[in-house]
Tab-separated table of C-alpha atoms in Angstrom:
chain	number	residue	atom	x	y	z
A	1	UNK	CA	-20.090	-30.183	6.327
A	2	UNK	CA	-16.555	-31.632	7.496
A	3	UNK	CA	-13.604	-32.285	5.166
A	4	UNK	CA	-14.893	-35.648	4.898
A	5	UNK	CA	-17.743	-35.038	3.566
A	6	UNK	CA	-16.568	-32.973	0.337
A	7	UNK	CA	-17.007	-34.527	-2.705
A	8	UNK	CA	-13.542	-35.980	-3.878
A	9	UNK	CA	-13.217	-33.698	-6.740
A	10	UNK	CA	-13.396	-30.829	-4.126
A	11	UNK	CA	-10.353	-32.524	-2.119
A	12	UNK	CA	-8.481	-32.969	-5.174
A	13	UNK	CA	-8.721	-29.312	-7.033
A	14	UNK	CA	-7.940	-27.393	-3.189
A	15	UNK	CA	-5.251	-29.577	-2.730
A	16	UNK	CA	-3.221	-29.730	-5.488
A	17	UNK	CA	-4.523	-25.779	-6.124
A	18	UNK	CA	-3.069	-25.234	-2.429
A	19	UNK	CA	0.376	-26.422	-3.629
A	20	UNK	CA	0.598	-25.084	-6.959
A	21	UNK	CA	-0.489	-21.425	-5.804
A	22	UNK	CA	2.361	-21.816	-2.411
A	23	UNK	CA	5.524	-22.231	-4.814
A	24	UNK	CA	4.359	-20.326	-7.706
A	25	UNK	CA	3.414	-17.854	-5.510
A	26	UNK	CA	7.006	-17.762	-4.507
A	27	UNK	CA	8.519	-16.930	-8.002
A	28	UNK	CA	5.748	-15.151	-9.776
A	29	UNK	CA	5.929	-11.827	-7.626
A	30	UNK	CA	9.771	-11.076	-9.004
A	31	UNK	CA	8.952	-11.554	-12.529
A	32	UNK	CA	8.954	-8.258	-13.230
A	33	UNK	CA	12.443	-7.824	-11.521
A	34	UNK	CA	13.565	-10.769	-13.308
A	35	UNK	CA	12.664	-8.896	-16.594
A	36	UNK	CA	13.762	-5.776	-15.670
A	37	UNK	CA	17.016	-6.952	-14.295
A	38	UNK	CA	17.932	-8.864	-17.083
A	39	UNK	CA	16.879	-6.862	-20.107
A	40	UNK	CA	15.849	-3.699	-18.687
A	41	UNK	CA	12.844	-1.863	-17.532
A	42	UNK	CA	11.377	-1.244	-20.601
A	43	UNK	CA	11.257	-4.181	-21.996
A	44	UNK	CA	10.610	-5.833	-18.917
A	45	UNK	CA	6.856	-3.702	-18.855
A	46	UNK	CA	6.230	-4.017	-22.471
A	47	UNK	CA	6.367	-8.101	-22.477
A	48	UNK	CA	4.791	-8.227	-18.826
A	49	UNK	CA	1.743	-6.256	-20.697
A	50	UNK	CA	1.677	-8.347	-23.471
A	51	UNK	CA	2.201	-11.101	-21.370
A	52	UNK	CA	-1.790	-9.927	-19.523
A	53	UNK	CA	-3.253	-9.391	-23.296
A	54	UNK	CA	-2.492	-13.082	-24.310
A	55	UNK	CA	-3.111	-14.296	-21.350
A	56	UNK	CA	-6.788	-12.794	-21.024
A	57	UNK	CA	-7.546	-13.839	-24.921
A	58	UNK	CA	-6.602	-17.550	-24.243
A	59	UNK	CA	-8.567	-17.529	-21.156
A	60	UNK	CA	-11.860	-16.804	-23.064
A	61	UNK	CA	-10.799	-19.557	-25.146
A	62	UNK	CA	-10.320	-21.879	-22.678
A	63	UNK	CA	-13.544	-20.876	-21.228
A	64	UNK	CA	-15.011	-22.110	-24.696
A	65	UNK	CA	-13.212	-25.061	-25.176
A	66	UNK	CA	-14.081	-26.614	-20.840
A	67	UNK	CA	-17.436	-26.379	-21.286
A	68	UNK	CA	-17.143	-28.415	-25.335
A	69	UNK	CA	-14.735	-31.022	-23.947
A	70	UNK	CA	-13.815	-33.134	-20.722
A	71	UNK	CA	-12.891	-30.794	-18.117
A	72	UNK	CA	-10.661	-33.928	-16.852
A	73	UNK	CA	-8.849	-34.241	-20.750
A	74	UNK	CA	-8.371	-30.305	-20.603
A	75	UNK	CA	-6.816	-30.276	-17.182
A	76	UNK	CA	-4.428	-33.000	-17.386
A	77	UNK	CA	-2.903	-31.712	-21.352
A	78	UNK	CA	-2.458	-27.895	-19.670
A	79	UNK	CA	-1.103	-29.321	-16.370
A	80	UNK	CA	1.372	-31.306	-18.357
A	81	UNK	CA	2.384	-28.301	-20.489
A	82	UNK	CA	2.255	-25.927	-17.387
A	83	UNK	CA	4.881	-28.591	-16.069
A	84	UNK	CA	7.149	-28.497	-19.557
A	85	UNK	CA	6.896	-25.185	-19.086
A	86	UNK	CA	8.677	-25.077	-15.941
A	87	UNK	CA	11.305	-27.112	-16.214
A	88	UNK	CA	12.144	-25.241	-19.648
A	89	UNK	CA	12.490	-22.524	-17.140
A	90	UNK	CA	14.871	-24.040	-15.031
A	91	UNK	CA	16.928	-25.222	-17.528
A	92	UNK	CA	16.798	-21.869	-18.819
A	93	UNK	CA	18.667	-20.282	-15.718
A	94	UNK	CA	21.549	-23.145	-15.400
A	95	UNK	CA	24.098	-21.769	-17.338
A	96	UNK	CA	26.452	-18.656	-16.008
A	97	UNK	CA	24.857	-16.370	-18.312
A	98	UNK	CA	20.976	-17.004	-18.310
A	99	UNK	CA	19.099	-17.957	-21.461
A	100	UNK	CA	16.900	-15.280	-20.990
A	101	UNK	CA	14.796	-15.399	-24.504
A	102	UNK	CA	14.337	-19.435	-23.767
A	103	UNK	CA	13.031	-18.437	-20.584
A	104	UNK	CA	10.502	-15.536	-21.795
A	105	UNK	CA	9.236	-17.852	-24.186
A	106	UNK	CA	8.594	-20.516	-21.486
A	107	UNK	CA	6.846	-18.237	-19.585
A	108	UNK	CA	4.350	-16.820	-22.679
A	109	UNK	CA	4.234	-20.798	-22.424
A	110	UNK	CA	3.231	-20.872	-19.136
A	111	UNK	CA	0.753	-17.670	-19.333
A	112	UNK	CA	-0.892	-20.036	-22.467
A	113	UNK	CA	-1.113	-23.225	-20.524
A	114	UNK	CA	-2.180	-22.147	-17.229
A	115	UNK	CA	-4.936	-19.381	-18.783
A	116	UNK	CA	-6.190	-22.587	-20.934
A	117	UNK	CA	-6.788	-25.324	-17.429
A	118	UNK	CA	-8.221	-22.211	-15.532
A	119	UNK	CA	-11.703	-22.273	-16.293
A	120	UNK	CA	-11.955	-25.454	-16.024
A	121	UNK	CA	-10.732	-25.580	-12.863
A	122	UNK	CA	-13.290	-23.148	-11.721
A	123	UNK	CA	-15.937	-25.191	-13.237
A	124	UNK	CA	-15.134	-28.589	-11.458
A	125	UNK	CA	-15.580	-26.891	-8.320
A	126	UNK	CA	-19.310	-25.438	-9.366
A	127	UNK	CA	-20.129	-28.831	-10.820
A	128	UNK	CA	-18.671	-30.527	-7.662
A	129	UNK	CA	-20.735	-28.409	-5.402
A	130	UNK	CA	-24.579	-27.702	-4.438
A	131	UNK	CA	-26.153	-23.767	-3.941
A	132	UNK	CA	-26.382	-25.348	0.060
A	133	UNK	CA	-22.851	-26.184	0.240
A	134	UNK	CA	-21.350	-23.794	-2.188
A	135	UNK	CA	-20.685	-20.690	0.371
A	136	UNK	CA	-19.075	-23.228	2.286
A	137	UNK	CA	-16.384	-24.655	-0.144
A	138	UNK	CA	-16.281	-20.755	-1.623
A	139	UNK	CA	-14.887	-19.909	2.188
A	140	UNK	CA	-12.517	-22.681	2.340
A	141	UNK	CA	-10.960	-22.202	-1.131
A	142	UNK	CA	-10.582	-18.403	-0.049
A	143	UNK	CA	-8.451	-19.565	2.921
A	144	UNK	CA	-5.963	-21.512	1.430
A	145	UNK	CA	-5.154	-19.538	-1.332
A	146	UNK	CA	-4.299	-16.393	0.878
A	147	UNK	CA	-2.654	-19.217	3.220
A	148	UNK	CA	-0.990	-20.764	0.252
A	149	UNK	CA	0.454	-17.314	-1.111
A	150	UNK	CA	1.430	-16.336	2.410
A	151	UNK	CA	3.780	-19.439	2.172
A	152	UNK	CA	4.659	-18.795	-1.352
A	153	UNK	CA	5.749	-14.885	-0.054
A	154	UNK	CA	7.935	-16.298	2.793
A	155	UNK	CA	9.416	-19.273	0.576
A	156	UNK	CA	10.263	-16.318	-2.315
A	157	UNK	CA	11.619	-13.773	0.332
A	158	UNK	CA	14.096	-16.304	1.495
A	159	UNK	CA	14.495	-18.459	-1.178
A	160	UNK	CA	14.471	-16.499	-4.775
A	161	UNK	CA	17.965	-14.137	-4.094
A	162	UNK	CA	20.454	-16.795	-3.744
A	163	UNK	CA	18.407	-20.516	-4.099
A	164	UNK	CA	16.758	-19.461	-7.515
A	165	UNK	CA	17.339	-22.367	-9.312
A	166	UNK	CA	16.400	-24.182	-6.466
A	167	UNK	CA	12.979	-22.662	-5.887
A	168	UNK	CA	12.539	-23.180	-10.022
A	169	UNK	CA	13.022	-27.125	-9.139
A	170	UNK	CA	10.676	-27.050	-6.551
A	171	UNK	CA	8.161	-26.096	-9.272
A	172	UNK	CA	8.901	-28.128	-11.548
A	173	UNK	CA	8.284	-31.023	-9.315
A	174	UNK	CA	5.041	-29.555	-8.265
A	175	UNK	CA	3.717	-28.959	-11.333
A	176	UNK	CA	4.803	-32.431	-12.739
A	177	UNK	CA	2.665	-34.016	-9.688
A	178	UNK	CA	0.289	-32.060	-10.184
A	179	UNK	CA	-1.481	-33.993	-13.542
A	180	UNK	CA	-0.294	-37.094	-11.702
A	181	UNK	CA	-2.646	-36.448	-9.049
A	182	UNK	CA	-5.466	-35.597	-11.676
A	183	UNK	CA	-4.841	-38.776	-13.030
A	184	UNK	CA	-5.386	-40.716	-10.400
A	185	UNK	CA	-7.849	-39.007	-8.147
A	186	UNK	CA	-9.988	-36.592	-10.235
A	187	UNK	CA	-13.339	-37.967	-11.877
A	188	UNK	CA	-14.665	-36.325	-15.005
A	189	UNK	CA	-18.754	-36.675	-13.672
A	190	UNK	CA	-20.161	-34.078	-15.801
A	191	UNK	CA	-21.967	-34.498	-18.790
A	192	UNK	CA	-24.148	-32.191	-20.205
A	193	UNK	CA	-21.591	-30.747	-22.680
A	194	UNK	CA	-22.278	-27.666	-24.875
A	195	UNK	CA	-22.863	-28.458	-28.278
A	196	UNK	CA	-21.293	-26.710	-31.056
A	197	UNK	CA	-24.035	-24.791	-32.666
A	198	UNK	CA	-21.636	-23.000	-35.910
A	199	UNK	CA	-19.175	-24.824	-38.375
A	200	UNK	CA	-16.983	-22.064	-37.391
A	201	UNK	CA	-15.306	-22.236	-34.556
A	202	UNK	CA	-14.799	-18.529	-34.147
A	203	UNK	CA	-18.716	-18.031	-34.568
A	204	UNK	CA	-19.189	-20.637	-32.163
A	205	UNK	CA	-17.079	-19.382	-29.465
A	206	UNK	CA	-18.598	-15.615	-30.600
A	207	UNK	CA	-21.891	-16.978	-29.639
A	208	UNK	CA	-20.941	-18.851	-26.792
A	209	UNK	CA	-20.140	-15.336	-25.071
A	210	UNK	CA	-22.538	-13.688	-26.361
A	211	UNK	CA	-24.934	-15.713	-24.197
A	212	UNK	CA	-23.351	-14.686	-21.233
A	213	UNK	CA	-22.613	-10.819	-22.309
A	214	UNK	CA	-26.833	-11.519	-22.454
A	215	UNK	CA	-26.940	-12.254	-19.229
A	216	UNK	CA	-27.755	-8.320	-17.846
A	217	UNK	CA	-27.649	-9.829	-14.001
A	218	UNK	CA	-24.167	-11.601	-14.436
A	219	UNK	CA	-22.843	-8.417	-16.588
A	220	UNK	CA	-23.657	-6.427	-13.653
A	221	UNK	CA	-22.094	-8.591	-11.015
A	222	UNK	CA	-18.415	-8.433	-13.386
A	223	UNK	CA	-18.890	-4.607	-13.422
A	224	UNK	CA	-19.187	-4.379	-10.093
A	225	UNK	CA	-16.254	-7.134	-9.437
A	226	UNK	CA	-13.860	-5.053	-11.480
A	227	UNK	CA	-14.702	-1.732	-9.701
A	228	UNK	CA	-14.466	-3.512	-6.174
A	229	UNK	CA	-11.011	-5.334	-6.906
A	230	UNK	CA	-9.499	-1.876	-8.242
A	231	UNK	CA	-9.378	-0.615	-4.568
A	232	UNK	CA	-7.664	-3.832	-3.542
A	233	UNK	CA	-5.239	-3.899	-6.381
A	234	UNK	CA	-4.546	0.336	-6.126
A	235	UNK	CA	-2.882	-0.873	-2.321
A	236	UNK	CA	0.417	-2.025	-4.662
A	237	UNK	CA	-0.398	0.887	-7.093
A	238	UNK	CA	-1.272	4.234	-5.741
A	239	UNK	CA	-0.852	3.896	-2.633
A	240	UNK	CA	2.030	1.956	-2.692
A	241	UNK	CA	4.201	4.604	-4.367
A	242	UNK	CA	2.040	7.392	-2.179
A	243	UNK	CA	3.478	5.968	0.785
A	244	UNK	CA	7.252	5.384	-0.812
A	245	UNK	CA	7.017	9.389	-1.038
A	246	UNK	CA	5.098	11.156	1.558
A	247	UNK	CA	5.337	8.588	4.329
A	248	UNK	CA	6.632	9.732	7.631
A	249	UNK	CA	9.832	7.434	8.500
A	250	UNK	CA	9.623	6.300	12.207
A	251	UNK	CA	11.673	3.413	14.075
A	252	UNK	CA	10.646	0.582	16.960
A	253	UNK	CA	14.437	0.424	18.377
A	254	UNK	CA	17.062	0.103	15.629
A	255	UNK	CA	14.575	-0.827	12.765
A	256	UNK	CA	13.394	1.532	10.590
A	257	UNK	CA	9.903	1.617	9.018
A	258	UNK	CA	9.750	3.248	5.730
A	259	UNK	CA	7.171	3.653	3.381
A	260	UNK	CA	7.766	0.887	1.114
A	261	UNK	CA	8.096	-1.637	4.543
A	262	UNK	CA	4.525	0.219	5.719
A	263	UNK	CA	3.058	-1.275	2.487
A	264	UNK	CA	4.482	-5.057	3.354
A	265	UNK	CA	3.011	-4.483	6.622
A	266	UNK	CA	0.100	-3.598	5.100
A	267	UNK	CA	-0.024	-6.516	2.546
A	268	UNK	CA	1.350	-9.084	5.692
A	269	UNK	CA	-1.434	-7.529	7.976
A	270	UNK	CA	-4.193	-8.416	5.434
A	271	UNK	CA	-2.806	-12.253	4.715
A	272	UNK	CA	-2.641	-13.008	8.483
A	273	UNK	CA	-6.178	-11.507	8.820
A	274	UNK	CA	-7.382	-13.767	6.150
A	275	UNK	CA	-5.887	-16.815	7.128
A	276	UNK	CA	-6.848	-16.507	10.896
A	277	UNK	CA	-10.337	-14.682	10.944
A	278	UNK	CA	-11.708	-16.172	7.869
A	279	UNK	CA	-14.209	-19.275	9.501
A	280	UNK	CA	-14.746	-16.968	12.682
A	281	UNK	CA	-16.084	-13.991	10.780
A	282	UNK	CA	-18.143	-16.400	8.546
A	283	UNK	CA	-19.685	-18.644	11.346
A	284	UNK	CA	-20.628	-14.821	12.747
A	285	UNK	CA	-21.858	-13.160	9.290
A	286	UNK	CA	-23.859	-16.700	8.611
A	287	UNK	CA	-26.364	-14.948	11.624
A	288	UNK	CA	-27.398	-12.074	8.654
A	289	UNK	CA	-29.289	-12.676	5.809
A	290	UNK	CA	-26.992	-12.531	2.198
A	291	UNK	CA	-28.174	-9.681	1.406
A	292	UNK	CA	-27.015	-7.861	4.537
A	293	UNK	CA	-24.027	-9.469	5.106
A	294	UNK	CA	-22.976	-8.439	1.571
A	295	UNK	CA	-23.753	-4.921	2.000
A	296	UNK	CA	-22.044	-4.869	5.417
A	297	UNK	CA	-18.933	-6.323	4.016
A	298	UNK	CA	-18.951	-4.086	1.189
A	299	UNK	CA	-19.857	-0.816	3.263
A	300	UNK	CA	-16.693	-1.910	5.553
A	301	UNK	CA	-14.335	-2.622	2.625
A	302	UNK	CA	-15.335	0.675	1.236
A	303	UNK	CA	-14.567	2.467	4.801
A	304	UNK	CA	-11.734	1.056	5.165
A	305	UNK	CA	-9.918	1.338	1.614
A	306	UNK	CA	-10.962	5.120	1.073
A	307	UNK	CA	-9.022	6.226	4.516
A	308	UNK	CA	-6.249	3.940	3.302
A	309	UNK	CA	-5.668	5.767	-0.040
A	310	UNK	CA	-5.290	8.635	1.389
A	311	UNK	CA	-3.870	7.834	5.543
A	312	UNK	CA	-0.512	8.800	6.573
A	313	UNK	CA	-0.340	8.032	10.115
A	314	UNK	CA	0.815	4.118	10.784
A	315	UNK	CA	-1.871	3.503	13.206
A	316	UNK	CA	-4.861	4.446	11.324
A	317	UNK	CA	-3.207	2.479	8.460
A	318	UNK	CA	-3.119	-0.172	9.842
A	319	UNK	CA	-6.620	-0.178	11.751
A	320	UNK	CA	-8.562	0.963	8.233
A	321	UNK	CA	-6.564	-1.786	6.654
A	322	UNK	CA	-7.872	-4.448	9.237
A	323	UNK	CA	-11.428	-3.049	8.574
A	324	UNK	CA	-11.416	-2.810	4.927
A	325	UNK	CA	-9.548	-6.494	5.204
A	326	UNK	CA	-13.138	-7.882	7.700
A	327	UNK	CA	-15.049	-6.505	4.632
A	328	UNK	CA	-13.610	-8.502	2.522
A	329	UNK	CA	-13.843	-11.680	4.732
A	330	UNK	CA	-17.749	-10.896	4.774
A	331	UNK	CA	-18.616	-10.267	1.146
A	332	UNK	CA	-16.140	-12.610	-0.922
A	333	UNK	CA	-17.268	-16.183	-0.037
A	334	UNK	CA	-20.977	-14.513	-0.152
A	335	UNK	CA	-20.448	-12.868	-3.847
A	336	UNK	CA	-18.176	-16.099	-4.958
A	337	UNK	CA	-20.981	-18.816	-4.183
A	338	UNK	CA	-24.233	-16.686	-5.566
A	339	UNK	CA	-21.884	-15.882	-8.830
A	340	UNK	CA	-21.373	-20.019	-9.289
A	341	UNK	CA	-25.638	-20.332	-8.320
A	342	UNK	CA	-26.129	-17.814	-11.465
A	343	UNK	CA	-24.332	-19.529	-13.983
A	344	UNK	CA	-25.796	-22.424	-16.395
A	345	UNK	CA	-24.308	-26.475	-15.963
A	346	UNK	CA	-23.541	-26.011	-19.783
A	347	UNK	CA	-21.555	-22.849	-19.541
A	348	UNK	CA	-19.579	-22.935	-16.505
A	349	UNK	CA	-16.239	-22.778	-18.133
A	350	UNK	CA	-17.528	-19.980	-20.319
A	351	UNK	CA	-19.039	-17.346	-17.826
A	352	UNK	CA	-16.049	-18.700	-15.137
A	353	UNK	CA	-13.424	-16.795	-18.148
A	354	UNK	CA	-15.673	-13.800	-18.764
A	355	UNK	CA	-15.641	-13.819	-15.343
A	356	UNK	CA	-12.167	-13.113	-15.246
A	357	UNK	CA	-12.812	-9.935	-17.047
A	358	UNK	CA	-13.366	-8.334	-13.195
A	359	UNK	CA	-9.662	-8.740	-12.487
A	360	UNK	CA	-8.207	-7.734	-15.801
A	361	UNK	CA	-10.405	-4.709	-15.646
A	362	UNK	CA	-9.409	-3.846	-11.852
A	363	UNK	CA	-5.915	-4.333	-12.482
A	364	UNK	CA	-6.398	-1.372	-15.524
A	365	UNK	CA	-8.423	0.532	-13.264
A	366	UNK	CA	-5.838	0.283	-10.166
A	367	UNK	CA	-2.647	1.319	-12.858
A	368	UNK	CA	-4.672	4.384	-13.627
A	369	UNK	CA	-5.074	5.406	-10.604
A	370	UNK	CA	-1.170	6.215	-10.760
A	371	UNK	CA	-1.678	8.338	-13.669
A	372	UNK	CA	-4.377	10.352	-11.769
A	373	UNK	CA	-2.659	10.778	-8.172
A	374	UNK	CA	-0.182	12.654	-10.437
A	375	UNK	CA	-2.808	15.474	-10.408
A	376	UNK	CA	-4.715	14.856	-7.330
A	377	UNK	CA	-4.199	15.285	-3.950
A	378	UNK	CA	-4.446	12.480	-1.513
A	379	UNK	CA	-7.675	13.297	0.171
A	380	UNK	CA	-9.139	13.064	-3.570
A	381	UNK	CA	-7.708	10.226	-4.546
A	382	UNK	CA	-9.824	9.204	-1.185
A	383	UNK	CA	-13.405	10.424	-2.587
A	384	UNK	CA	-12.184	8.940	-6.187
A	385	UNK	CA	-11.718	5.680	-4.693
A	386	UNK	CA	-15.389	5.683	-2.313
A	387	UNK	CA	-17.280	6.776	-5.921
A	388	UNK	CA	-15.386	3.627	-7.718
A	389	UNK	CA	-16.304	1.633	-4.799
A	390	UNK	CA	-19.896	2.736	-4.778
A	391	UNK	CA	-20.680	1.951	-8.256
A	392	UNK	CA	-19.134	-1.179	-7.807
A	393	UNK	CA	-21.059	-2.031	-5.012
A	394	UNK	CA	-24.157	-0.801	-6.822
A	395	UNK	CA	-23.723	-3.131	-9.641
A	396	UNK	CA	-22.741	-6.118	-7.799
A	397	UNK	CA	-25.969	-5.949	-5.359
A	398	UNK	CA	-28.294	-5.082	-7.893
A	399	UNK	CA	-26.921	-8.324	-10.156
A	400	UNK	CA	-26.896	-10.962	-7.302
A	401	UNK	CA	-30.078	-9.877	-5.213
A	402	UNK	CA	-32.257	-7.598	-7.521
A	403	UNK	CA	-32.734	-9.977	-10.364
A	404	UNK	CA	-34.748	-12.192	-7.979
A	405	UNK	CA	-37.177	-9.022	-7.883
A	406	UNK	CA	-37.194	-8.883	-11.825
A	407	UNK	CA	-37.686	-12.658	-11.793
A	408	UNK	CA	-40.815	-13.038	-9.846
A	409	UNK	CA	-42.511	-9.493	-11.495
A	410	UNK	CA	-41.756	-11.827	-14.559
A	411	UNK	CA	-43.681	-14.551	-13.395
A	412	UNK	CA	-46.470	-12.383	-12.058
A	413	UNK	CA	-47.214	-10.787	-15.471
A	414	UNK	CA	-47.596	-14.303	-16.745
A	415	UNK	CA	-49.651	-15.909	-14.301
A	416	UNK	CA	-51.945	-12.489	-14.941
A	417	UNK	CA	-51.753	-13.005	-18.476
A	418	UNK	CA	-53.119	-16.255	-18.548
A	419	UNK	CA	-55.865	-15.502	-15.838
A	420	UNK	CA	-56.933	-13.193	-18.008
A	421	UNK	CA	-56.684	-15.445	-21.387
């Protein structure tokens, strides 16, 4: 299927996803700096926490209220307040001396707004898409967001030291053409709304996840997400402050590589990867059944991110990074679509938030894993991170492939029954 061919919602949502992700992706990043800078570390990690509790609490509530109302309605009031938002920000940082509390509270604002239109998001793109095409879109939506953050990284590496306010217009604009473009192009087709089964909205939403916390085969696949993702989000944990200490310093000419320019390398390496190899290594993996291709992705992600942990040397760095970076290329679009061909029309915005659980839950497991490598040497923090990956691949195979199993032994026992009736 060619880019013509996509339904429009499809063009729309990667489109205006591609630009909202490339500029916020330029200012998001130095947040914590921001903080930190302006009213001190502390501070600066106790709202950025609280900034991740409220914003995974609203997300389950958005989750709710997508799959009760038009995804369309819910998209355009969040994009709109996602766009106040910004420009509150903005106007925050024009005077000499920063508002900084009108800016924190634009940016709880923001976390609000943004966690409130994401499910929805998500579930435009499963009701846009068919189990034949889905891989396919999956793939493509992969792409541009690592393309899209690569360009937000550059834009915020040149842009956010001395053009701040500048770069803080930029997305405002963006986000205020954003709805526009909703507006106009989007179509709200979907119908088949979830009905609101308690008088109390609180029981009602209760229930509403308690369907999918039901669901033992999608449970397993957001277990197994949130173990998986840990090793990817430990590479600007751990390891990152592993290699700020123990790496060995060495030059090409007069520039020096230190350990904290080994992890950019490292985090460079990986978006290049993605945005180059991504359609080649699918057109290759699409020779393999699902199955296999999962497990081979996962088996070389889990290679690759154990030596990683634990690697001093630049070289092998970098090759284990490339490898662990081709296992990610193979199992991602493969675990994204057959996630989306689990989950029910009517609940899509629902089990799209729990979903979310995976990365709040890896980002927990990755900060622990700073705690630990206090007390354990590098090559343990190696087998650590192969049993984490292990059970998470565990989980996530058994909940996408094995349920099939489950499902016809089901059926079986039926068809027996009523032989035997």
């Amino acid at each position: 299927m060619g880019w013509r061919e996509y339904p429009q919602n499809i063009k729309v949502r990667l489109i205006t996803s591609f630009f909202n992700r490339a500029v916020s992706s330029a200012v998001m990043p130095f947040m914590a700096l921001f903080f930190a800078t302006e009213k001190g570390k502390v501070w600066a990690g106790t709202f950025l926490i609280l900034t991740v509790v409220i914003g995974f609490i609203v997300n389950l509530i958005g989750g709710y209220i997508s799959d009760r109302f038009p995804r369309k309605k819910v998209l355009m009031t969040t994009s709109w307040l996602n766009a106040v938002m910004f420009l509150l920000m903005t106007v925050s940082l024009l005077p000499e001396k920063n508002w900084i509390m009108l800016f924190a509270i634009a940016y709880i604002g923001f976390i609000i707004t943004s966690s409130l239109g994401r499910p929805a998001m998500h579930a435009i793109i499963m009701d846009s898409t068919t189990p034949e095409n889905r891989k396919e879109v999956y793939t493509l939506d992969y792409w541009m967001i690592n393309l899209s953050m690569a360009i937000g990284a550059a834009l915020g590496g040149l842009l956010y030291v001395s053009h701040q306010i500048e770069l803080f217009v930029l997305l405002t604009v963006t986000s205020i053409s954003i709805p526009i473009a909703y507006g106009i192009w989007l179509r709200d087709e979907f119908t088949g709304f979830l009905k609101k089964t308690h008088e109390n909205v609180f029981l009602d939403l209760f229930q509403n996840y308690r369907v999918a916390l039901q669901d033992s085969a999608f449970v397993k696949v957001v277990i197994g997400g949130t173990f998986i993702f840990s090793a990817e989000f430990t590479l600007n944990s751990y390891i990152g402050i592993r290699l700020a200490e123990t790496f060995d310093t060495f030059h090409i000419g007069n520039f020096e590589i230190t350990g904290v320019r080994m992890l950019s390398m490292l985090n460079i390496q990986n978006m290049l990867m993605v945005v180059c190899f991504t359609f080649l290594i699918n057109r290759v993996m699409d020779r393999f059944s699902k199955k296999n291709a999962l497990l081979i992705g996962l088996l070389l992600y889990g290679i690759g991110y154990v030596t990683v942990t634990s690697a001093n040397a630049w070289y092998v760095l970098l090759l284990f990074n490339v490898i662990a970076t081709m296992g990610e290329l193979i199992y991602s679009p493969i675990k994204e679509a057959e996630k989306a061909n689990m989950i029910p029309s009517d609940k899509r915005g629902s089990y799209s938030a729990f979903a979310n659980v995976s990365f709040s839950g890896a980002d927990m497991l990755a900060r622990s894993t700073i705690i630990l490598g206090a007390f354990l040497v590098p090559v343990m923090m190696s087998v650590y991170m192969g049993v984490i990956i292990m059970i998470g691949a565990f989980f996530m195979y058994s909940g996408l492939f094995l349920r099939e199993k489950v499902t016809e032994k089901a059926l079986k026992k039926d068809i027996v029954a009523q032989v035997v009736k």
